Coordinates of N, CA and C and ligand atoms in Angstrom, one line a residue:
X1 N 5.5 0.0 -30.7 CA 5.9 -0.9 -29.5 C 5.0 -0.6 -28.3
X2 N 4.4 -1.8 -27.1 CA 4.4 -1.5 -26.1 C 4.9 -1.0 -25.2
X3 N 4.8 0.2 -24.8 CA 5.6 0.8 -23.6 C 4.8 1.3 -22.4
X4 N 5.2 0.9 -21.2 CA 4.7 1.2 -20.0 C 5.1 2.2 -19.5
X5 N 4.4 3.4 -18.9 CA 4.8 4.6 -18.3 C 4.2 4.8 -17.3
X6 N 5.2 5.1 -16.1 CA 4.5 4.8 -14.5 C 4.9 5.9 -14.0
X7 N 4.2 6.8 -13.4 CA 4.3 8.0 -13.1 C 4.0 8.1 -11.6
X8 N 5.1 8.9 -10.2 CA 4.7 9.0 -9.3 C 4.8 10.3 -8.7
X9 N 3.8 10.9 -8.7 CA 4.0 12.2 -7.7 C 3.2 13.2 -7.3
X10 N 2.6 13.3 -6.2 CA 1.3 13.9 -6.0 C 0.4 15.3 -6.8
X11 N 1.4 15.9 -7.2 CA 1.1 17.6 -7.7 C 1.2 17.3 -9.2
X12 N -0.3 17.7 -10.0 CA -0.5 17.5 -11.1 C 1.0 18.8 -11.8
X13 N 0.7 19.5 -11.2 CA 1.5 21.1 -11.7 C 3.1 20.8 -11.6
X14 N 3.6 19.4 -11.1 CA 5.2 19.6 -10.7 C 6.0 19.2 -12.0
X15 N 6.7 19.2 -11.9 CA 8.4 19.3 -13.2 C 8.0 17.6 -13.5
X16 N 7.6 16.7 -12.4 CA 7.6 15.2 -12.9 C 6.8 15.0 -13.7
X17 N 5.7 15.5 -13.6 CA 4.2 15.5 -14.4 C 4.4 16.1 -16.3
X18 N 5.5 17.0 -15.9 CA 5.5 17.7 -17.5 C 6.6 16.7 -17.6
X19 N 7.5 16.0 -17.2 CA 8.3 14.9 -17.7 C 6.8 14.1 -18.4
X20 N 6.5 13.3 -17.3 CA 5.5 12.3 -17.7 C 4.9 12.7 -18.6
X21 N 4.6 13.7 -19.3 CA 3.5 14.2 -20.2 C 4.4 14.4 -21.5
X22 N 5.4 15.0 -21.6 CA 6.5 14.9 -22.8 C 6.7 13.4 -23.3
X23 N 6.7 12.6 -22.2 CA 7.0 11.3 -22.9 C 6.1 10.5 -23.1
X24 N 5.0 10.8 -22.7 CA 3.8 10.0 -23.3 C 3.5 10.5 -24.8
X25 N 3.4 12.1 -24.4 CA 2.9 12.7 -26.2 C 3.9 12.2 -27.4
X26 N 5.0 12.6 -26.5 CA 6.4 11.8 -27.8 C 6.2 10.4 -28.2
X27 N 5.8 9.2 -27.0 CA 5.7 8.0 -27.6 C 5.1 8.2 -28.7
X28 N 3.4 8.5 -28.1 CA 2.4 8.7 -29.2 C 2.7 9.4 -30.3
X29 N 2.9 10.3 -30.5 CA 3.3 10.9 -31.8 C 4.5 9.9 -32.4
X30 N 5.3 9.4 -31.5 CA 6.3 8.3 -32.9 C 5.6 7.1 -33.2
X31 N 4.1 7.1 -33.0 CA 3.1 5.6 -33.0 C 3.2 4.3 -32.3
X32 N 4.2 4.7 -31.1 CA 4.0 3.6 -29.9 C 2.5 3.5 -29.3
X33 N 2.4 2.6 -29.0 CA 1.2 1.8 -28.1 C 1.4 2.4 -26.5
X34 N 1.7 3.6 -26.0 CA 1.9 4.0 -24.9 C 0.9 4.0 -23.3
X35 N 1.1 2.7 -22.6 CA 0.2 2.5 -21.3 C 0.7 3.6 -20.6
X36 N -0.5 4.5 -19.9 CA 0.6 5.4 -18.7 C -0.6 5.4 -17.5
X37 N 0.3 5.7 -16.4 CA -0.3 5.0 -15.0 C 0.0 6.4 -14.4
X38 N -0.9 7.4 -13.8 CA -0.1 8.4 -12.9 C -1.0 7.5 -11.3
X39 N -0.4 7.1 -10.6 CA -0.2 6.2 -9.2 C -0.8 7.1 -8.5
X40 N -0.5 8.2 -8.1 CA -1.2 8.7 -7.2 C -3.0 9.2 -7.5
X41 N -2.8 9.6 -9.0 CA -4.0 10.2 -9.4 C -5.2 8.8 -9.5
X42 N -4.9 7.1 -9.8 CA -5.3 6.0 -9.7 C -5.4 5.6 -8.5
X43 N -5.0 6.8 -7.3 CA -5.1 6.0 -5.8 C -4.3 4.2 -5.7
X44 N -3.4 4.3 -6.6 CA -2.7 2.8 -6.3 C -2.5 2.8 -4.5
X45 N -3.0 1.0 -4.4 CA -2.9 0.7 -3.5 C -1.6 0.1 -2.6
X46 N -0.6 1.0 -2.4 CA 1.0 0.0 -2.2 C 1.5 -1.2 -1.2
X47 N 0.2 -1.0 -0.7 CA 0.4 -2.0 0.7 C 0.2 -3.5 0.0
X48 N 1.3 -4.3 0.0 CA 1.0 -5.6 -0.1 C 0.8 -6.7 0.3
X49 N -0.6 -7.3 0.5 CA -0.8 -8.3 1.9 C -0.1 -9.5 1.6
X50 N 0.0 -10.0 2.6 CA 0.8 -11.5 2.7 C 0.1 -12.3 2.4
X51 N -0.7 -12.8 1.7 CA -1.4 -13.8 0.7 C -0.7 -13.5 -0.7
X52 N -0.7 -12.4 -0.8 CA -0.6 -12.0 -1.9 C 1.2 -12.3 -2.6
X53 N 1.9 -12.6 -1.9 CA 3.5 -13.2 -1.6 C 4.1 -13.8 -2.5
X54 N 3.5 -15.0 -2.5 CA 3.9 -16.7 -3.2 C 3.6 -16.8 -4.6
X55 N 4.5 -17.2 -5.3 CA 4.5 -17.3 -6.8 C 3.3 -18.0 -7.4
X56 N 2.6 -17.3 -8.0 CA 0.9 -18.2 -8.2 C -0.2 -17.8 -7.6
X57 N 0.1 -17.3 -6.7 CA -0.6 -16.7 -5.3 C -1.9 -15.7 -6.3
X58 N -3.2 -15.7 -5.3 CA -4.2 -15.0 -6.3 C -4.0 -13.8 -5.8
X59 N -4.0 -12.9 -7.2 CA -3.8 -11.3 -7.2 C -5.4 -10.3 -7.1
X60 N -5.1 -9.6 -6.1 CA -6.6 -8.4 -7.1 C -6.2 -8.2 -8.3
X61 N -7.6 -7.8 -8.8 CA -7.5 -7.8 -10.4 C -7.1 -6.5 -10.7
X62 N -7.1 -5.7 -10.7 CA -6.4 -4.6 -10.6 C -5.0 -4.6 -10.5
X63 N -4.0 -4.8 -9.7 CA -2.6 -5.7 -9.8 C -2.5 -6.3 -11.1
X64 N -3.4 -7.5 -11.3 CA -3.6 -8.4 -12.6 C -3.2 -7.8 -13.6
X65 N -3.7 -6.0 -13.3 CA -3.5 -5.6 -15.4 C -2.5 -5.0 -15.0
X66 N -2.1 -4.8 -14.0 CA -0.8 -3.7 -13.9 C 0.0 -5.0 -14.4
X67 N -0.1 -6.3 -14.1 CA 1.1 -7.1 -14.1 C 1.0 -7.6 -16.1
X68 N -0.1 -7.7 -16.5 CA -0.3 -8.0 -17.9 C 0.5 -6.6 -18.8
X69 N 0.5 -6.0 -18.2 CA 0.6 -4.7 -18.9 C 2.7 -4.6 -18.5
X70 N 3.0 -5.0 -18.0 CA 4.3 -5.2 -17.7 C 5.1 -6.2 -18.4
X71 N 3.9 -7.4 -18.3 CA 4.4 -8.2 -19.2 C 4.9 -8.1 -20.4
X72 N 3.6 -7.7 -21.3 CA 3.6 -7.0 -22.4 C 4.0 -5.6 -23.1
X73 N 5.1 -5.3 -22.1 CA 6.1 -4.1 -22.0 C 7.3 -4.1 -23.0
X74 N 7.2 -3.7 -24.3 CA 8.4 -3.6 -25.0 C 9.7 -2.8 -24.4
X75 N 9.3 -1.6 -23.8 CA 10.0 -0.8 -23.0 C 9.4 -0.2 -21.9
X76 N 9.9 0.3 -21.7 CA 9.3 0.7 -19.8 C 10.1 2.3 -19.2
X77 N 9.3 2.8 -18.6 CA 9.3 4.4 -18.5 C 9.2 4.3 -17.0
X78 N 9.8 4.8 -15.9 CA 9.6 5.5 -14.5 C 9.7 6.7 -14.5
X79 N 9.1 7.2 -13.7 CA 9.6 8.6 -13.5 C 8.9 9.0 -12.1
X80 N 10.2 9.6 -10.8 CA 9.4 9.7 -10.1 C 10.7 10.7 -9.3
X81 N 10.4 11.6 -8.3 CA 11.2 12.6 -7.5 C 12.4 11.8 -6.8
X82 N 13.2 11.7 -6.4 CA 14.2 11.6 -5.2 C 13.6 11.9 -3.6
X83 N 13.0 11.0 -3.3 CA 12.0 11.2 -1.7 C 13.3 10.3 -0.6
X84 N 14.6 11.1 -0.5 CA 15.2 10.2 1.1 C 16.1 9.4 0.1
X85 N 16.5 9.4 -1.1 CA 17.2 8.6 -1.7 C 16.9 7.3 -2.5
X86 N 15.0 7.2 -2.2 CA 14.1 6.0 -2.8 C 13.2 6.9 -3.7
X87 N 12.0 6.2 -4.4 CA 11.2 6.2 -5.0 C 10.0 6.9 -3.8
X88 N 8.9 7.7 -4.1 CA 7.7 7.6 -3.3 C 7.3 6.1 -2.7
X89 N 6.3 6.3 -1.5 CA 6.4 4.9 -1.0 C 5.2 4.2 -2.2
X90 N 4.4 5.0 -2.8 CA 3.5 5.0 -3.5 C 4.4 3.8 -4.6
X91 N 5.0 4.0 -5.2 CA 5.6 3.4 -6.2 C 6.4 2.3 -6.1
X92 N 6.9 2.2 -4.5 CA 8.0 1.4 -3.6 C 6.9 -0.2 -3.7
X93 N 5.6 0.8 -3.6 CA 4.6 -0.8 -3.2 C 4.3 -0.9 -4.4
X94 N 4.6 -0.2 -5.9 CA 4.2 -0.8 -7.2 C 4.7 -1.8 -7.7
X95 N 6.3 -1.3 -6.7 CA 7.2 -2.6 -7.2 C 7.0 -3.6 -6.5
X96 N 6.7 -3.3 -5.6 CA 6.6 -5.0 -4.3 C 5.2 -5.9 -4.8
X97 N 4.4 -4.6 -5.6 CA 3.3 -5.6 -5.5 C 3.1 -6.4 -7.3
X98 N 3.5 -5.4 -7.9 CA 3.8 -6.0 -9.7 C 4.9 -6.3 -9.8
X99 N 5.8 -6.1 -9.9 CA 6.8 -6.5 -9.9 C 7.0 -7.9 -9.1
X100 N 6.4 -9.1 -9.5 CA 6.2 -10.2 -8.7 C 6.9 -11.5 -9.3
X101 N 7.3 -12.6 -7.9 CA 8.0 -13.5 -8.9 C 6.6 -14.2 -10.0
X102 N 7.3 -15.0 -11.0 CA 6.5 -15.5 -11.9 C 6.2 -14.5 -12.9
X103 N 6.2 -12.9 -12.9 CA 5.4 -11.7 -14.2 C 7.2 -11.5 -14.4
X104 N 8.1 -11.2 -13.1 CA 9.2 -10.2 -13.6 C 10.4 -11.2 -13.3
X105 N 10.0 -12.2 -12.6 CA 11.4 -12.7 -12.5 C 10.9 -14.4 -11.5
X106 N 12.0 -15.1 -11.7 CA 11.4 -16.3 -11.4 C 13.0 -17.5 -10.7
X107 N 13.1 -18.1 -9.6 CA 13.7 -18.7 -9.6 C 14.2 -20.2 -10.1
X108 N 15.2 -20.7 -10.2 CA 14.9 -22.3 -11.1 C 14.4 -23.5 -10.4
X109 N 13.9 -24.3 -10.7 CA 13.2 -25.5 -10.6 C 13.7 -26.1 -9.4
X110 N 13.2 -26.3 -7.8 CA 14.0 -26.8 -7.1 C 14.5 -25.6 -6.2
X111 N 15.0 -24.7 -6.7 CA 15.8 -23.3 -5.8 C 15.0 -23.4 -4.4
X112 N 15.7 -23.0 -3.1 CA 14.9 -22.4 -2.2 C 14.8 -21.2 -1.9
X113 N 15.2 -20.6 -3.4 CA 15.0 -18.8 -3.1 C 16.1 -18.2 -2.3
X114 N 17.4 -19.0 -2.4 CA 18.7 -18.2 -2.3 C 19.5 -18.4 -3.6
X115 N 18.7 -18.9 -4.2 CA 19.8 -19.0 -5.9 C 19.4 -17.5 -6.0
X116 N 20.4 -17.6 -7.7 CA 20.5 -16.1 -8.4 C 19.2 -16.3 -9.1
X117 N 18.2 -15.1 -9.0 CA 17.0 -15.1 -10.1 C 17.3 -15.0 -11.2
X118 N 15.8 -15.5 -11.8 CA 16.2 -15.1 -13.4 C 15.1 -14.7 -14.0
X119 N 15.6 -13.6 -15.1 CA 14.9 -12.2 -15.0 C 13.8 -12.7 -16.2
X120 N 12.6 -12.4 -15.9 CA 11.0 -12.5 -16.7 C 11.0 -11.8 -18.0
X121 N 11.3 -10.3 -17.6 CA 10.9 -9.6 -18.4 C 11.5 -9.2 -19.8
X122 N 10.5 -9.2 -20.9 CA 10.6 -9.1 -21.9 C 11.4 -7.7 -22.8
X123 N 11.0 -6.7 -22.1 CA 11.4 -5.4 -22.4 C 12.9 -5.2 -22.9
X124 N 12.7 -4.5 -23.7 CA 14.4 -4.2 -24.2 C 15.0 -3.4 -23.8
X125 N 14.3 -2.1 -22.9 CA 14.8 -1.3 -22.6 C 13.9 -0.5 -21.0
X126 N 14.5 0.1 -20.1 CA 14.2 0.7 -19.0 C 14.7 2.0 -18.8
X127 N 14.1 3.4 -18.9 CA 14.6 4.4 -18.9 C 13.9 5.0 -17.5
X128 N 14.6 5.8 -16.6 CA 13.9 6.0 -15.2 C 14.2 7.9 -15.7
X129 N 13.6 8.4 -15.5 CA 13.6 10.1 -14.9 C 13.4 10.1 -13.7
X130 N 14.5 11.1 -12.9 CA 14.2 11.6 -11.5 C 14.0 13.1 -11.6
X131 N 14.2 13.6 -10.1 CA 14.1 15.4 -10.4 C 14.8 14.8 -9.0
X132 N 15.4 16.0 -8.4 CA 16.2 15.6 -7.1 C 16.6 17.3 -7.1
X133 N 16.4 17.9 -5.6 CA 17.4 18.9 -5.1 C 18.8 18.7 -4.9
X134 N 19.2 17.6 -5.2 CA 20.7 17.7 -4.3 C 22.0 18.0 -5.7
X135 N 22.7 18.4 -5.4 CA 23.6 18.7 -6.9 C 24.1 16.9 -6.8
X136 N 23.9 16.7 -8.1 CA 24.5 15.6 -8.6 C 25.9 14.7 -7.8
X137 N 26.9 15.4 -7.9 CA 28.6 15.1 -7.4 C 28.0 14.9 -5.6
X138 N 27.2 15.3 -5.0 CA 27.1 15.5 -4.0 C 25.9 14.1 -3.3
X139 N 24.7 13.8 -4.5 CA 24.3 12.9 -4.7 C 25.4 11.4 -4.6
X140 N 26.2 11.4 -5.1 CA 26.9 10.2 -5.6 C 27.9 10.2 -4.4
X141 N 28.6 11.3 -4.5 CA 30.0 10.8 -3.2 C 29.2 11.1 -1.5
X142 N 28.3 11.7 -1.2 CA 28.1 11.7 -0.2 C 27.1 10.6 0.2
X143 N 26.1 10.2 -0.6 CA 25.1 9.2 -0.4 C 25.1 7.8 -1.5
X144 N 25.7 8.0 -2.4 CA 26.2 6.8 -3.4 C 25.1 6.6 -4.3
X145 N 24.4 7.7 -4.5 CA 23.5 7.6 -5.6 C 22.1 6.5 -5.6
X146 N 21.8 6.0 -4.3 CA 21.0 4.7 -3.7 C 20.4 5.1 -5.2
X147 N 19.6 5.2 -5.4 CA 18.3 5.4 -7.3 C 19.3 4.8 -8.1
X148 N 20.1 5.0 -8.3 CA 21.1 4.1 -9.6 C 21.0 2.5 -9.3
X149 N 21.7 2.6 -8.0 CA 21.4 0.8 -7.6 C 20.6 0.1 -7.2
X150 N 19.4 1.3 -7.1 CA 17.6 0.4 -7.0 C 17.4 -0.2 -8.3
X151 N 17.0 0.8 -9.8 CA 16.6 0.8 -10.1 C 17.5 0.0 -11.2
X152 N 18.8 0.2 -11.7 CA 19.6 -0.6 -12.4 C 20.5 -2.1 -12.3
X153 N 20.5 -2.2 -10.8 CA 20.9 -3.0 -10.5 C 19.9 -4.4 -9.7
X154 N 19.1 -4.0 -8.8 CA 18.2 -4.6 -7.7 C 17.1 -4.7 -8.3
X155 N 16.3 -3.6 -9.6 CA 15.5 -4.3 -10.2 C 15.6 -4.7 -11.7
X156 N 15.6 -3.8 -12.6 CA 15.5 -4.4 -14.0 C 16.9 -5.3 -14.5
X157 N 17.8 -5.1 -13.9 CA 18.9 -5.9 -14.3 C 18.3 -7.7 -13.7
X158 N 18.0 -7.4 -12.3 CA 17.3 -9.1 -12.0 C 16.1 -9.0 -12.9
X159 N 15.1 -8.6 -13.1 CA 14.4 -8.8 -13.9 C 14.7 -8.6 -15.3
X160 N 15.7 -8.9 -15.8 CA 16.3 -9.4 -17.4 C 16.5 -8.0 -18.4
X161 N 16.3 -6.6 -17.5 CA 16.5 -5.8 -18.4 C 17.4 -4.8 -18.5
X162 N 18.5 -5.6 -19.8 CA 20.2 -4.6 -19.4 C 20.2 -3.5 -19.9
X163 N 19.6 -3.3 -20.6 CA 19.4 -1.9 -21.0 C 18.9 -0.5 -20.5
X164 N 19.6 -0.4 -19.8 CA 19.0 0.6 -18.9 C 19.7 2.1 -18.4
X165 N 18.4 3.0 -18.8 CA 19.0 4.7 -18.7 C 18.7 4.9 -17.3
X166 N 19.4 5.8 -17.0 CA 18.4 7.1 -15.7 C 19.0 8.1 -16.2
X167 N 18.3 9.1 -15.3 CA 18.4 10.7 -15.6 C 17.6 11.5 -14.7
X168 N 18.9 12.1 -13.7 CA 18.5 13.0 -12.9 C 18.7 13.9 -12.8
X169 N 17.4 15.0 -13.1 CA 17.2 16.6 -13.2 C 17.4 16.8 -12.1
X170 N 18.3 17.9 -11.9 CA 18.4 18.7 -10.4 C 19.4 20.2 -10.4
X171 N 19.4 21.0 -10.1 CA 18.8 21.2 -8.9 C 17.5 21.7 -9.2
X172 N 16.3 21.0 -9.1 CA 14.8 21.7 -9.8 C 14.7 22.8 -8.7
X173 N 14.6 22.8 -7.2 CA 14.1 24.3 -6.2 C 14.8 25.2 -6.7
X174 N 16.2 25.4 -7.7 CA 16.7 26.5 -7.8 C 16.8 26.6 -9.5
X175 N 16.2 25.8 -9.9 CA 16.3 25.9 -11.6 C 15.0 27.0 -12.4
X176 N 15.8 28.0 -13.5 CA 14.7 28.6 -14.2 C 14.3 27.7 -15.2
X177 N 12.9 28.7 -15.7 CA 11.8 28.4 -16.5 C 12.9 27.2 -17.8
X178 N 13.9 28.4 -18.2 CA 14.6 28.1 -19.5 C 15.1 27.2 -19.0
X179 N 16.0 26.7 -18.0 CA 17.0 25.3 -17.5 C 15.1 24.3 -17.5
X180 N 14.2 24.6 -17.4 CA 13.5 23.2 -17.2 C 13.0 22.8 -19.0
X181 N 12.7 23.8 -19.7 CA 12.6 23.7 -20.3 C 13.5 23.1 -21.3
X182 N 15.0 23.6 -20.9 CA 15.8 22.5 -21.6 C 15.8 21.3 -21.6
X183 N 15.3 21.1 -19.9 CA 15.2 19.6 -19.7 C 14.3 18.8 -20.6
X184 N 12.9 19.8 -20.1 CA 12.2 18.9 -21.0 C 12.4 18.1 -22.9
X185 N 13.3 19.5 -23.1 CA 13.8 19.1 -24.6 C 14.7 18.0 -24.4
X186 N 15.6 17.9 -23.7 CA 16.4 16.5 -23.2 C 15.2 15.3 -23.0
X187 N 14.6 15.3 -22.6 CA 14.0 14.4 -22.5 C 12.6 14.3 -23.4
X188 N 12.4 15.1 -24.5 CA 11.8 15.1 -25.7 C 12.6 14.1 -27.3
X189 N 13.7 14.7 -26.6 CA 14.9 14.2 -27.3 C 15.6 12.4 -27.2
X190 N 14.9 12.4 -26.0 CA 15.7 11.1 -25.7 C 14.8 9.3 -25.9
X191 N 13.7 10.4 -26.4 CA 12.3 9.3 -26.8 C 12.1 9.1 -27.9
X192 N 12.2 7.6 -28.3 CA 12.2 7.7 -30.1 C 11.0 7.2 -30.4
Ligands
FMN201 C1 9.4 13.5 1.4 C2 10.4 14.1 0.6 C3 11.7 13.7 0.6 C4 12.7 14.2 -0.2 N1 14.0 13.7 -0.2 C5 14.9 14.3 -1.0 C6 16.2 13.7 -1.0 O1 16.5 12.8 -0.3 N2 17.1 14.3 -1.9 C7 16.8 15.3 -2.7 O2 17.6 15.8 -3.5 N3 15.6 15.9 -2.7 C8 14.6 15.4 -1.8 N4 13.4 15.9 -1.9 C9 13.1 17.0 -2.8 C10 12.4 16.4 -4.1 O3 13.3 15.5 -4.7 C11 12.1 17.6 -5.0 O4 11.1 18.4 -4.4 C12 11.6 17.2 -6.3 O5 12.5 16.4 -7.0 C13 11.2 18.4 -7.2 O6 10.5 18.0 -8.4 P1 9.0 18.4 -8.5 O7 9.0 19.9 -8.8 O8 8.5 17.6 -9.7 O9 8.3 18.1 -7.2 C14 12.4 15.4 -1.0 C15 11.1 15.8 -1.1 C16 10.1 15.2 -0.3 C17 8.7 15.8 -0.3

């Protein structure tokens, strides 16, 4: 299968990076077709100009393959820290700028873009990895878990993909060698 793997986080050396690296080797070794993107190390560009907006609208080419490569996404992989309750801003503009109507999602014939969208993408499946300091319970009832309802609800659910995991490692600032390592077996495990 095609699978897309987007990776965001500045430090080659951090817990996200040996995520991102577990699941790329894993695809590959079960003979997926594995694209993987690390954003910061590609200098992705997040800023998205206002030409660049309107469904049809001409894209840099670079965007172009990010958005071909989405298209042609059997499944699809994030993985990126807990920065303030969002994604890096790095990744924030991956989605604003690939993630576009017409590749991921499209409204109907006539709409003035207050109808419900309808979702583009092809993928059967969306699995997101975080890492986050905050204990979990404390995540959810004190701040409401904002990453669950970016990423499951606001994107891949509008963009047509119900299938969808997350999974958030934490507390990583206070976790040992052995607790990351489990992780990573969890998430060696959870890639077929
Ligand atoms: C700009 C910034 C914002 C952060 N905001 C949060 C936050 O809102 N909640 C949280 O639990 N951790 C927050 N953190 C901590 C990171 O989530 C944590 O360092 C990371 O998940 C650890 O994984 P790593 O070892 O791969 O960097 C923040 C870190 C940075 C640099």
């Amino acid at each position: 299968m095609n699978i897309l793997v987007i990776l965001a986080h500045p430090e080659k050396g951090s817990f996200n990076h040996a995520i991102a690296n577990v699941v790329v080797q894993t695809l590959r070794a079960n003979g997926h077709n594995a694209i993987f993107h690390d954003l910061y190390k590609e200098r992705f560009d997040p800023i998205l100009p206002y030409p660049e907006i309107p469904k049809g609208a001409p894209i840099d080419s670079n965007v172009e393959q990010y958005c071909k490569e989405l298209i042609a996404a059997e499944g699809i992989f994030i993985i990126h820290p807990n920065w303030w309750g969002q994604p890096p801003a790095i990744l924030k503009g991956w989605v604003d700028r690939v993630i576009r109507p017409g590749v991921a999602y499209e409204f109907e014939e006539n709409d003035s873009g207050d109808g419900i969208p309808i979702g583009l993408l092809k993928a059967k499946i969306a699995l997101v990895f975080n890492t986050s300091n905050t204990p979990g319970e404390r995540e959810l009832n004190t701040f409401g878990d904002p990453l669950e309802r970016i990423w499951k609800d606001c994107i891949f659910d509008l963009c047509g993909v119900k299938n969808f995991h997350r999974r958030m490692f934490g507390v990583v600032v206070t976790s040992t060698l052995k607790q990351r390592e489990e992780w990573l077996n969890e998430v060696r495990n959870s890639v077929t």
